[in-house]
CSV table of C-alpha atoms in Angstrom, one decimal:
chain,number,residue,atom,x,y,z
A,1,MET,CA,-43.1,-12.0,8.5
A,2,ASP,CA,-40.5,-13.6,10.6
A,3,LEU,CA,-39.2,-17.2,11.0
A,4,SER,CA,-41.2,-17.8,14.2
A,5,ASP,CA,-44.4,-17.1,12.3
A,6,LEU,CA,-43.4,-19.5,9.6
A,7,ARG,CA,-42.5,-22.2,12.1
A,8,ILE,CA,-45.9,-21.9,13.7
A,9,PHE,CA,-47.6,-21.9,10.3
A,10,THR,CA,-45.8,-25.0,9.1
A,11,ALA,CA,-46.4,-26.8,12.5
A,12,VAL,CA,-50.2,-26.2,12.1
A,13,VAL,CA,-50.1,-27.7,8.6
A,14,ARG,CA,-48.0,-30.7,9.6
A,15,GLU,CA,-49.9,-31.5,12.7
A,16,GLY,CA,-53.3,-31.0,11.0
A,17,GLY,CA,-54.6,-28.4,13.5
A,18,VAL,CA,-53.9,-25.8,16.2
A,19,THR,CA,-54.3,-28.1,19.2
A,20,ARG,CA,-51.6,-30.6,18.1
A,21,ALA,CA,-49.3,-27.8,16.8
A,22,ALA,CA,-49.5,-26.1,20.2
A,23,GLU,CA,-48.5,-29.3,21.9
A,24,ARG,CA,-45.6,-29.8,19.6
A,25,LEU,CA,-44.4,-26.2,19.9
A,26,ASN,CA,-45.0,-26.1,23.7
A,27,ARG,CA,-47.3,-23.1,23.4
A,28,VAL,CA,-50.9,-22.5,24.5
A,29,GLN,CA,-53.5,-23.0,21.9
A,30,SER,CA,-54.8,-19.4,21.9
A,31,ASN,CA,-51.2,-18.1,21.2
A,32,VAL,CA,-50.9,-20.4,18.1
A,33,THR,CA,-54.4,-19.3,16.9
A,34,THR,CA,-53.5,-15.6,17.4
A,35,ARG,CA,-50.2,-15.9,15.6
A,36,VAL,CA,-51.8,-17.6,12.6
A,37,ARG,CA,-54.5,-14.8,12.4
A,38,GLN,CA,-51.8,-12.1,12.7
A,39,LEU,CA,-49.9,-13.7,9.8
A,40,GLU,CA,-53.0,-13.7,7.7
A,41,ASP,CA,-53.7,-10.1,8.5
A,42,ARG,CA,-50.1,-9.1,7.7
A,43,LEU,CA,-50.2,-11.0,4.3
A,44,GLN,CA,-53.8,-9.8,3.7
A,45,THR,CA,-54.9,-13.2,2.6
A,46,LYS,CA,-56.5,-16.3,4.1
A,47,LEU,CA,-54.1,-19.2,4.7
A,48,PHE,CA,-56.7,-21.7,6.0
A,49,ASP,CA,-60.3,-22.5,5.4
A,50,ARG,CA,-61.9,-23.4,8.7
A,51,GLN,CA,-64.2,-26.4,8.4
A,52,GLY,CA,-65.4,-27.1,11.9
A,53,LYS,CA,-62.3,-28.1,13.9
A,54,ARG,CA,-60.3,-28.8,10.7
A,55,LEU,CA,-58.0,-26.3,8.9
A,56,ILE,CA,-57.7,-26.7,5.2
A,57,LEU,CA,-54.9,-24.9,3.3
A,58,THR,CA,-56.1,-22.3,0.8
A,59,PRO,CA,-54.3,-21.8,-2.5
A,60,SER,CA,-52.5,-18.9,-0.9
A,61,GLY,CA,-51.6,-21.2,2.0
A,62,ARG,CA,-50.1,-23.8,-0.3
A,63,VAL,CA,-48.0,-21.1,-2.0
A,64,LEU,CA,-46.7,-19.9,1.4
A,65,LEU,CA,-46.0,-23.4,2.6
A,66,ASP,CA,-43.6,-24.0,-0.2
A,67,TYR,CA,-41.6,-20.8,0.5
A,68,ALA,CA,-41.8,-21.3,4.3
A,69,GLU,CA,-40.3,-24.8,4.1
A,70,ARG,CA,-37.4,-23.5,1.9
A,71,LEU,CA,-36.8,-20.4,4.1
A,72,LEU,CA,-36.7,-22.5,7.3
A,73,ALA,CA,-34.4,-25.0,5.7
A,74,LEU,CA,-32.1,-22.2,4.6
A,75,ALA,CA,-32.1,-20.7,8.1
A,76,SER,CA,-31.2,-24.1,9.6
A,77,GLU,CA,-28.4,-24.4,7.0
A,78,ALA,CA,-27.1,-20.9,7.9
A,79,GLU,CA,-27.1,-21.7,11.6
A,80,ALA,CA,-25.2,-25.0,11.0
A,81,ALA,CA,-22.7,-23.3,8.8
A,82,LEU,CA,-21.8,-20.8,11.5
A,83,HIS,CA,-20.7,-23.6,13.7
A,84,ASP,CA,-19.2,-25.8,11.0
A,85,ASP,CA,-15.4,-25.9,10.9
A,86,ASN,CA,-15.4,-27.4,7.4
A,87,PRO,CA,-14.8,-24.7,4.6
A,88,ARG,CA,-17.8,-24.2,2.4
A,89,GLY,CA,-19.5,-21.6,0.3
A,90,LEU,CA,-18.1,-18.6,-1.7
A,91,PHE,CA,-14.5,-17.6,-0.9
A,92,ARG,CA,-13.6,-14.2,-2.4
A,93,LEU,CA,-9.9,-14.0,-2.7
A,94,GLY,CA,-7.9,-10.9,-3.8
A,95,SER,CA,-4.4,-11.0,-5.2
A,96,MET,CA,-1.8,-9.0,-7.0
A,97,GLU,CA,-1.6,-9.9,-10.6
A,98,SER,CA,1.9,-11.4,-10.5
A,99,THR,CA,1.0,-13.6,-7.5
A,100,ALA,CA,-2.2,-14.8,-9.1
A,101,ALA,CA,-0.5,-15.7,-12.4
A,102,VAL,CA,2.7,-17.3,-11.1
A,103,ARG,CA,2.4,-18.3,-7.4
A,104,LEU,CA,-1.2,-19.3,-6.8
A,105,PRO,CA,-2.1,-21.9,-9.4
A,106,GLU,CA,-0.5,-24.8,-7.5
A,107,PRO,CA,-1.8,-24.0,-4.0
A,108,LEU,CA,-5.3,-23.1,-5.3
A,109,SER,CA,-5.4,-26.4,-7.2
A,110,VAL,CA,-4.6,-28.2,-3.9
A,111,TYR,CA,-7.2,-26.1,-2.1
A,112,THR,CA,-10.0,-26.8,-4.5
A,113,ASP,CA,-9.2,-30.5,-4.6
A,114,ARG,CA,-9.2,-30.7,-0.8
A,115,PHE,CA,-12.2,-28.5,-0.2
A,116,PRO,CA,-14.7,-29.1,-3.0
A,117,ASN,CA,-17.6,-27.4,-1.1
A,118,VAL,CA,-15.8,-24.0,-1.5
A,119,VAL,CA,-16.4,-21.9,-4.6
A,120,LEU,CA,-13.4,-19.6,-5.3
A,121,GLU,CA,-13.8,-16.2,-6.8
A,122,MET,CA,-10.6,-14.2,-7.7
A,123,ARG,CA,-10.1,-10.4,-7.8
A,124,THR,CA,-6.8,-8.8,-8.8
A,125,GLY,CA,-5.5,-5.3,-7.9
A,126,ASN,CA,-2.7,-3.5,-6.2
A,127,PRO,CA,-2.2,-3.7,-2.4
A,128,THR,CA,-4.0,-0.5,-1.7
A,129,GLN,CA,-7.0,-1.5,-3.7
A,130,LEU,CA,-7.1,-5.0,-2.2
A,131,ALA,CA,-6.8,-3.7,1.4
A,132,THR,CA,-9.6,-1.3,0.8
A,133,ALA,CA,-11.8,-4.1,-0.6
A,134,LEU,CA,-11.0,-6.3,2.3
A,135,LEU,CA,-11.9,-3.7,4.9
A,136,ALA,CA,-15.2,-3.0,3.0
A,137,GLY,CA,-16.1,-6.6,3.1
A,138,HIS,CA,-15.9,-7.1,-0.7
A,139,ILE,CA,-13.3,-9.9,-0.4
A,140,ASP,CA,-12.5,-12.4,2.4
A,141,ALA,CA,-8.7,-12.4,2.2
A,142,ALA,CA,-5.9,-11.0,0.0
A,143,LEU,CA,-2.3,-11.6,-1.1
A,144,VAL,CA,-0.4,-8.3,-1.1
A,145,ALA,CA,3.1,-7.1,-0.8
A,146,GLU,CA,4.2,-5.5,2.4
A,147,PRO,CA,4.0,-3.1,4.2
A,148,ILE,CA,0.5,-3.4,5.5
A,149,ALA,CA,-1.6,-1.7,8.2
A,150,GLU,CA,-0.9,-4.3,10.9
A,151,ALA,CA,-3.5,-2.8,13.3
A,152,LYS,CA,-6.2,-3.7,10.8
A,153,PHE,CA,-5.1,-7.1,9.6
A,154,ASP,CA,-4.0,-10.5,10.7
A,155,TRP,CA,-1.4,-12.0,8.3
A,156,ILE,CA,1.1,-14.6,7.5
A,157,VAL,CA,4.1,-14.6,5.0
A,158,ALA,CA,2.9,-16.5,1.9
A,159,PHE,CA,5.9,-16.0,-0.5
A,160,GLU,CA,9.2,-14.2,-0.7
A,161,GLU,CA,9.9,-12.7,-4.1
A,162,GLU,CA,13.3,-11.6,-5.6
A,163,THR,CA,12.7,-8.4,-7.5
A,164,VAL,CA,14.9,-7.6,-10.5
A,165,ILE,CA,15.2,-4.8,-13.0
A,166,VAL,CA,14.7,-5.9,-16.6
A,167,THR,CA,15.8,-4.1,-19.8
A,168,SER,CA,16.3,-5.2,-23.4
A,169,GLN,CA,19.5,-7.1,-24.3
A,170,ASP,CA,20.5,-4.0,-26.3
A,171,HIS,CA,20.6,-1.8,-23.2
A,172,PRO,CA,24.1,-1.6,-21.7
A,173,PRO,CA,24.6,-3.5,-18.4
A,174,ILE,CA,23.4,-1.4,-15.5
A,175,ASN,CA,26.1,-0.4,-13.0
A,176,GLU,CA,27.2,2.7,-11.1
A,177,LYS,CA,28.7,4.2,-14.2
A,178,THR,CA,25.8,3.4,-16.5
A,179,ASP,CA,23.0,5.9,-17.0
A,180,ALA,CA,19.7,4.6,-15.7
A,181,PRO,CA,17.1,3.7,-18.3
A,182,ARG,CA,15.3,6.8,-19.5
A,183,ALA,CA,11.8,5.4,-19.2
A,184,MET,CA,10.3,3.6,-16.3
A,185,ILE,CA,7.6,1.0,-17.1
A,186,VAL,CA,5.3,0.4,-14.2
A,187,PHE,CA,1.8,-0.3,-12.9
A,188,GLU,CA,-0.4,2.5,-11.5
A,189,HIS,CA,0.4,4.1,-8.1
A,190,GLY,CA,0.0,1.7,-5.2
A,191,CYS,CA,2.1,-1.0,-6.8
A,192,PRO,CA,4.9,-2.1,-4.5
A,193,HIS,CA,7.2,-2.9,-7.4
A,194,ARG,CA,6.7,0.7,-8.8
A,195,ARG,CA,7.6,2.1,-5.4
A,196,ARG,CA,10.7,-0.1,-5.2
A,197,LEU,CA,11.8,1.1,-8.7
A,198,GLU,CA,11.2,4.7,-7.8
A,199,GLU,CA,13.4,4.2,-4.7
A,200,TRP,CA,16.1,2.7,-6.9
A,201,TYR,CA,16.1,5.8,-9.2
A,202,ALA,CA,16.2,8.1,-6.2
A,203,GLN,CA,19.2,6.3,-4.7
A,204,ARG,CA,21.0,6.9,-7.9
A,205,LYS,CA,20.0,10.5,-7.7
A,206,ASP,CA,18.4,10.1,-11.1
A,207,LEU,CA,14.9,10.5,-12.5
A,208,PRO,CA,13.4,8.8,-15.5
A,209,GLU,CA,12.4,11.0,-18.4
A,210,ARG,CA,9.1,9.2,-18.8
A,211,THR,CA,6.9,7.0,-16.8
A,212,ILE,CA,4.8,4.5,-18.8
A,213,GLU,CA,1.9,2.9,-16.9
A,214,LEU,CA,0.6,-0.5,-18.1
A,215,GLY,CA,-1.9,-3.1,-16.7
A,216,SER,CA,0.0,-6.4,-17.0
A,217,TYR,CA,3.4,-7.8,-16.5
A,218,HIS,CA,3.5,-9.4,-20.0
A,219,ALA,CA,2.6,-6.0,-21.5
A,220,MET,CA,5.4,-4.4,-19.5
A,221,LEU,CA,8.0,-7.1,-20.6
A,222,GLY,CA,6.9,-6.7,-24.2
A,223,CYS,CA,7.6,-3.0,-24.0
A,224,VAL,CA,10.9,-3.6,-22.3
A,225,LEU,CA,11.8,-6.0,-25.1
A,226,THR,CA,11.3,-3.2,-27.7
A,227,GLY,CA,13.7,-0.9,-25.8
A,228,MET,CA,11.1,1.5,-24.4
A,229,GLY,CA,12.5,1.4,-20.9
A,230,ALA,CA,13.1,-0.6,-17.7
A,231,ALA,CA,10.7,-2.4,-15.4
A,232,LEU,CA,11.1,-3.9,-12.0
A,233,VAL,CA,9.3,-7.3,-11.6
A,234,PRO,CA,9.4,-10.4,-9.5
A,235,HIS,CA,12.0,-12.8,-10.9
A,236,SER,CA,9.4,-15.6,-11.0
A,237,VAL,CA,7.4,-13.7,-13.6
A,238,ILE,CA,10.2,-13.7,-16.2
A,239,SER,CA,10.0,-17.4,-16.7
A,240,THR,CA,6.4,-17.1,-17.9
A,241,PHE,CA,7.4,-14.7,-20.7
A,242,PRO,CA,8.0,-16.4,-24.1
A,243,GLU,CA,10.8,-14.0,-25.1
A,244,SER,CA,12.6,-14.1,-21.7
A,245,LYS,CA,16.0,-15.0,-23.2
A,246,ARG,CA,16.0,-11.6,-25.0
A,247,LEU,CA,15.7,-9.7,-21.7
A,248,ARG,CA,18.7,-8.4,-19.6
A,249,VAL,CA,18.2,-9.0,-15.9
A,250,THR,CA,19.9,-6.8,-13.3
A,251,ARG,CA,19.8,-8.0,-9.8
A,252,LEU,CA,19.5,-5.5,-7.0
A,253,PRO,CA,21.9,-5.3,-4.0
A,254,GLU,CA,21.1,-7.4,-0.8
A,255,GLY,CA,18.6,-5.6,1.3
A,256,GLN,CA,16.8,-4.2,-1.7
A,257,ASN,CA,16.1,-7.3,-3.7
A,258,LYS,CA,13.5,-9.1,-1.6
A,259,LEU,CA,9.8,-8.3,-1.3
A,260,ARG,CA,7.5,-10.5,0.9
A,261,THR,CA,4.0,-11.3,-0.2
A,262,LEU,CA,1.6,-11.6,2.7
A,263,MET,CA,-1.8,-13.2,3.0
A,264,ILE,CA,-4.0,-10.8,5.0
A,265,TRP,CA,-7.5,-10.9,6.4
A,266,PRO,CA,-9.5,-8.6,8.8
A,267,LYS,CA,-8.1,-8.4,12.3
A,268,GLY,CA,-9.7,-10.9,14.7
A,269,VAL,CA,-12.0,-12.5,12.1
A,270,LYS,CA,-12.2,-16.3,12.1
A,271,SER,CA,-13.1,-18.1,9.0
A,272,PRO,CA,-12.7,-21.8,8.1
A,273,LYS,CA,-12.1,-20.9,4.4
A,274,VAL,CA,-9.3,-18.5,5.3
A,275,ASP,CA,-7.7,-20.9,7.8
A,276,ALA,CA,-7.8,-23.6,5.2
A,277,LEU,CA,-6.0,-21.5,2.6
A,278,ARG,CA,-3.4,-20.4,5.2
A,279,GLN,CA,-2.7,-24.1,5.9
A,280,VAL,CA,-2.4,-24.9,2.2
A,281,LEU,CA,0.0,-22.0,1.6
A,282,GLN,CA,2.2,-23.1,4.5
A,283,GLU,CA,2.3,-26.6,3.2
A,284,THR,CA,3.0,-25.8,-0.5
A,285,CYS,CA,5.1,-22.6,-0.5
């Protein structure tokens, strides 16, 4: 059963017969009659009772008419949406956790106010996970830290983060003479902040005795507060932690202290929803 069959069927119902339906559809009468009979054969049910020249819908025909009208309306809506520059429908956005928690509330509030016909759905993960989900078509765009595979994605710079090392206040100030913290508190592999902290240890020709993997920045900062080790986080995250005054913040040297967050989407793909978010980010950030 295809849409052209349903268009012919509904035309016969609306026009009250095959002759007028054929005129409306610009088809020969025999073609309309054949298509209706083929539809009945395919569905294995009678759609019309034939009373002389009149066609009366059967109970099965009335059931099909309801679905046919809805399917044809939905098809028309889909065609219109493809040529509509106004953002609408489900927008599946991926983001790193820190970005979702700290950076996105304001621009997404502007976005939802400006484009009420868009339904936002958020998914968090590390850049590797989000890039994989984007290429698989599970999300429409993502906010990730660089680097990215530029051959696969279009992108803009959304935010620039200052990354800092945090320890408890009891830990001695970190300098060239101070031993590096014995434990490294990080996200799982694929996190850009973990990679940056691992590079920092390597530059000092040092290795942590332990690596503790956690799933949220507040959990990491809580463990840092107890003296379990050091973490590297965006400086913007610290202000969201209730006990931030009890943390010691160590800034990294120039050239090592910045990490850009990019908004990425599949290469060459045009989407009003993605374009609208790109515009909002450029206005608000």
